[in-house]
Tab-separated table of C-alpha atoms in Angstrom:
chain	number	residue	atom	x	y	z
T	1	MET	CA	-100.400	25.350	-121.881
T	2	ARG	CA	-97.323	27.405	-122.418
T	3	LYS	CA	-95.450	26.798	-125.616
T	4	LEU	CA	-91.785	26.097	-125.138
T	5	ILE	CA	-89.360	27.242	-127.768
T	6	PHE	CA	-86.021	25.633	-128.504
T	7	VAL	CA	-83.540	28.445	-128.251
T	8	LEU	CA	-80.320	28.212	-130.179
T	9	SER	CA	-78.722	31.579	-130.718
T	10	CYS	CA	-75.547	32.134	-132.604
T	11	TRP	CA	-73.133	34.815	-133.617
T	12	TRP	CA	-74.490	36.086	-136.891
T	13	ALA	CA	-71.678	36.974	-139.233
T	14	GLY	CA	-73.317	39.533	-141.382
T	15	ALA	CA	-73.241	43.161	-142.278
T	16	ALA	CA	-71.121	45.497	-140.205
T	17	GLY	CA	-72.949	46.498	-137.082
T	18	ALA	CA	-75.237	43.452	-137.151
T	19	ALA	CA	-76.258	42.269	-133.702
T	20	THR	CA	-74.496	39.193	-132.456
T	21	ALA	CA	-75.640	36.745	-129.827
T	22	PRO	CA	-73.691	33.905	-128.242
T	23	LEU	CA	-74.563	30.251	-128.806
T	24	SER	CA	-77.277	29.671	-126.199
T	25	LEU	CA	-79.541	26.964	-124.847
T	26	PHE	CA	-82.927	28.046	-123.455
T	27	GLY	CA	-81.595	31.580	-123.102
T	28	VAL	CA	-78.304	30.685	-121.355
T	29	PRO	CA	-75.142	31.714	-123.251
T	30	LEU	CA	-73.070	28.520	-123.231
T	31	GLU	CA	-69.452	29.625	-123.678
T	32	HIS	CA	-68.891	30.328	-119.958
T	33	ALA	CA	-72.038	28.726	-118.523
T	34	THR	CA	-72.134	26.899	-115.206
T	35	ARG	CA	-74.162	23.849	-114.222
T	36	ALA	CA	-76.340	26.006	-111.964
T	37	GLN	CA	-77.214	28.364	-114.832
T	38	VAL	CA	-78.052	25.572	-117.289
T	39	GLU	CA	-79.968	23.454	-114.737
T	40	GLY	CA	-82.022	26.527	-113.805
T	41	ALA	CA	-82.901	27.142	-117.448
T	42	MET	CA	-83.894	23.482	-117.929
T	43	ASP	CA	-86.147	23.611	-114.902
T	44	LYS	CA	-87.721	26.861	-116.085
T	45	ALA	CA	-88.262	25.372	-119.576
T	46	GLY	CA	-90.176	22.464	-118.050
T	47	LEU	CA	-87.878	19.639	-119.142
T	48	THR	CA	-88.296	16.441	-117.140
T	49	PRO	CA	-85.047	15.469	-115.402
T	50	VAL	CA	-84.078	11.800	-115.626
T	51	GLN	CA	-80.640	12.169	-114.006
T	52	VAL	CA	-79.481	15.509	-112.643
T	53	GLY	CA	-76.882	16.620	-110.136
T	54	LYS	CA	-73.242	17.252	-109.381
T	55	LYS	CA	-72.500	13.559	-108.816
T	56	PHE	CA	-73.099	12.922	-112.552
T	57	TRP	CA	-70.956	13.976	-115.506
T	58	TYR	CA	-74.123	14.307	-117.604
T	59	ASP	CA	-77.553	15.610	-116.683
T	60	ILE	CA	-80.216	13.835	-118.727
T	61	TYR	CA	-83.637	15.265	-119.580
T	62	ARG	CA	-86.679	14.022	-121.452
T	63	VAL	CA	-87.609	16.363	-124.269
T	64	HIS	CA	-91.323	17.076	-124.651
T	65	GLY	CA	-91.611	18.570	-128.111
T	66	GLN	CA	-89.180	21.440	-127.548
T	67	LEU	CA	-87.273	20.151	-130.552
T	68	PRO	CA	-89.382	17.959	-132.875
T	69	GLY	CA	-88.077	14.404	-133.167
T	70	ALA	CA	-85.681	14.642	-130.214
T	71	SER	CA	-86.270	12.237	-127.345
T	72	GLN	CA	-83.536	13.189	-124.919
T	73	LEU	CA	-81.139	15.972	-124.027
T	74	MET	CA	-77.844	15.181	-122.332
T	75	VAL	CA	-75.832	18.058	-120.858
T	76	GLY	CA	-72.220	17.387	-119.835
T	77	TYR	CA	-70.096	19.335	-117.363
T	78	THR	CA	-66.486	19.406	-116.220
T	79	LYS	CA	-65.488	18.450	-112.685
T	80	ASN	CA	-65.784	22.116	-111.664
T	81	ASN	CA	-69.326	22.305	-113.110
T	82	ARG	CA	-68.552	24.240	-116.301
T	83	PHE	CA	-70.692	23.568	-119.374
T	84	ALA	CA	-69.032	21.218	-121.890
T	85	VAL	CA	-71.740	19.858	-124.234
T	86	ALA	CA	-75.498	19.686	-124.786
T	87	ARG	CA	-76.524	16.751	-126.979
T	88	TYR	CA	-80.011	16.151	-128.364
T	89	VAL	CA	-80.732	12.565	-129.409
T	90	PHE	CA	-82.995	11.923	-132.418
T	91	PRO	CA	-83.774	8.196	-132.396
T	92	SER	CA	-84.220	6.537	-135.757
T	93	PHE	CA	-84.526	3.096	-137.250
T	94	MET	CA	-83.375	2.807	-140.853
T	95	ASP	CA	-84.217	6.450	-141.662
T	96	THR	CA	-81.175	7.499	-143.676
T	97	GLY	CA	-82.850	10.837	-144.499
T	98	GLN	CA	-83.133	11.932	-140.880
T	99	VAL	CA	-79.617	13.374	-140.760
T	100	THR	CA	-80.396	15.564	-143.790
T	101	LYS	CA	-83.529	16.929	-142.067
T	102	ILE	CA	-81.533	17.846	-138.955
T	103	ILE	CA	-78.666	19.399	-140.950
T	104	ASP	CA	-81.244	21.443	-142.908
T	105	MET	CA	-82.920	22.559	-139.654
T	106	VAL	CA	-79.583	23.851	-138.337
T	107	LYS	CA	-78.664	25.288	-141.755
T	108	ASP	CA	-81.902	27.318	-141.786
T	109	LYS	CA	-80.750	29.128	-138.658
T	110	TYR	CA	-76.943	29.157	-138.970
T	111	GLY	CA	-76.277	28.898	-142.684
T	112	PRO	CA	-74.196	26.169	-144.311
T	113	PRO	CA	-71.916	24.082	-142.084
T	114	SER	CA	-68.239	24.985	-141.824
T	115	SER	CA	-67.458	21.389	-142.759
T	116	GLN	CA	-69.334	18.214	-143.621
T	117	THR	CA	-68.057	14.661	-144.069
T	118	GLY	CA	-69.776	11.467	-145.185
T	119	MET	CA	-72.623	10.662	-147.541
T	120	THR	CA	-76.078	11.377	-146.160
T	121	GLY	CA	-77.581	8.344	-147.910
T	122	LEU	CA	-75.156	5.820	-146.419
T	123	GLY	CA	-72.582	5.646	-143.639
T	124	MET	CA	-71.335	8.021	-141.004
T	125	VAL	CA	-72.042	11.752	-141.383
T	126	THR	CA	-70.740	14.757	-139.463
T	127	ALA	CA	-71.664	18.387	-140.125
T	128	THR	CA	-69.923	21.058	-138.037
T	129	TRP	CA	-70.639	24.761	-137.606
T	130	ARG	CA	-67.743	26.653	-136.016
T	131	GLU	CA	-68.943	29.656	-134.090
T	132	PRO	CA	-67.010	32.627	-132.662
T	133	GLY	CA	-65.631	32.088	-129.197
T	134	GLY	CA	-64.572	28.577	-130.145
T	135	MET	CA	-68.070	27.123	-129.783
T	136	GLU	CA	-69.383	24.488	-132.193
T	137	ILE	CA	-72.598	22.903	-133.355
T	138	ARG	CA	-72.347	19.313	-134.630
T	139	VAL	CA	-74.841	17.012	-136.271
T	140	VAL	CA	-73.611	13.400	-136.245
T	141	ARG	CA	-75.035	10.161	-137.519
T	142	GLY	CA	-73.161	6.946	-136.805
T	143	TRP	CA	-73.561	3.769	-138.793
T	144	PRO	CA	-75.213	1.270	-139.118
T	145	ALA	CA	-77.591	2.873	-136.616
T	146	THR	CA	-79.288	5.955	-138.078
T	147	THR	CA	-79.928	7.689	-134.757
T	148	THR	CA	-78.654	11.261	-135.096
T	149	THR	CA	-77.352	13.715	-132.486
T	150	LEU	CA	-77.291	17.507	-132.481
T	151	SER	CA	-74.622	18.861	-130.143
T	152	LEU	CA	-73.826	22.350	-128.918
T	153	LEU	CA	-70.367	22.288	-127.460
T	154	ASN	CA	-67.451	24.122	-126.052
T	155	PRO	CA	-64.675	21.940	-127.543
T	156	SER	CA	-62.046	22.860	-124.933
T	157	MET	CA	-64.400	22.130	-122.014
T	158	ASP	CA	-65.638	18.954	-123.730
T	159	ALA	CA	-62.032	17.728	-124.074
T	160	ARG	CA	-61.378	18.630	-120.429
T	161	MET	CA	-64.478	16.726	-119.295
T	162	LYS	CA	-63.485	13.646	-121.333
T	163	ALA	CA	-59.964	13.720	-119.839
T	164	GLN	CA	-61.430	14.022	-116.341
T	165	ILE	CA	-63.776	11.072	-116.979
T	166	ALA	CA	-60.849	8.970	-118.268
T	167	ALA	CA	-58.718	9.887	-115.226
T	168	GLU	CA	-61.567	8.978	-112.877
T	169	LYS	CA	-62.031	5.595	-114.606
T	170	ALA	CA	-58.278	4.900	-114.427
T	171	HIS	CA	-58.264	5.770	-110.722
T	172	LYS	CA	-61.210	3.420	-110.089
T	173	LEU	CA	-59.450	0.616	-112.000
T	174	ASP	CA	-56.282	1.146	-109.935
T	175	ASP	CA	-58.320	1.043	-106.718
T	176	GLN	CA	-60.049	-2.159	-107.868
T	177	ALA	CA	-56.710	-3.752	-108.814
T	178	ARG	CA	-55.304	-2.965	-105.352
T	179	ALA	CA	-58.420	-4.388	-103.690
T	180	ASP	CA	-58.253	-7.515	-105.873
T	181	SER	CA	-54.541	-8.050	-105.127
T	182	ASN	CA	-55.330	-8.151	-101.420
T	183	ALA	CA	-57.672	-11.094	-102.041
T	184	PHE	CA	-54.860	-13.512	-102.957
């Protein structure tokens, strides 16, 4: 059985001349990635697709041990199929320490977060690593649920995707209102 490795590469800010690598997912640099590139990498990595294709804003995959504790990977794209966000979901029930474990896992590879808000023992927590090229890594725990997410994102593409989703919902509501008004 081939061992799959979770690949997160970053720009290492170190000594002059140190090699740098873009933020990547399964070998695909994410800053300018397309849906076709990311879907190909997911298929090659052996992830099980739950929902995949251009008719969806998010592709959803089952994670089979590629990242310990994660159950699902959601990958979002803009209307023109540009990468926006990859979000791992770490389900939890009343495990307030889970967010610390995930922050430490990311910290081991990328160093301390650029910013962190919230108390890890109670309430909402967000840790953010800002990477060159405008890319970000975020670990977020909501509250009262302790499920934690680890996101790799292109903030500008993520904002574009969210605006496109909102516009599509507004258009559907307008269409439904027009259809309803014809009924009476």
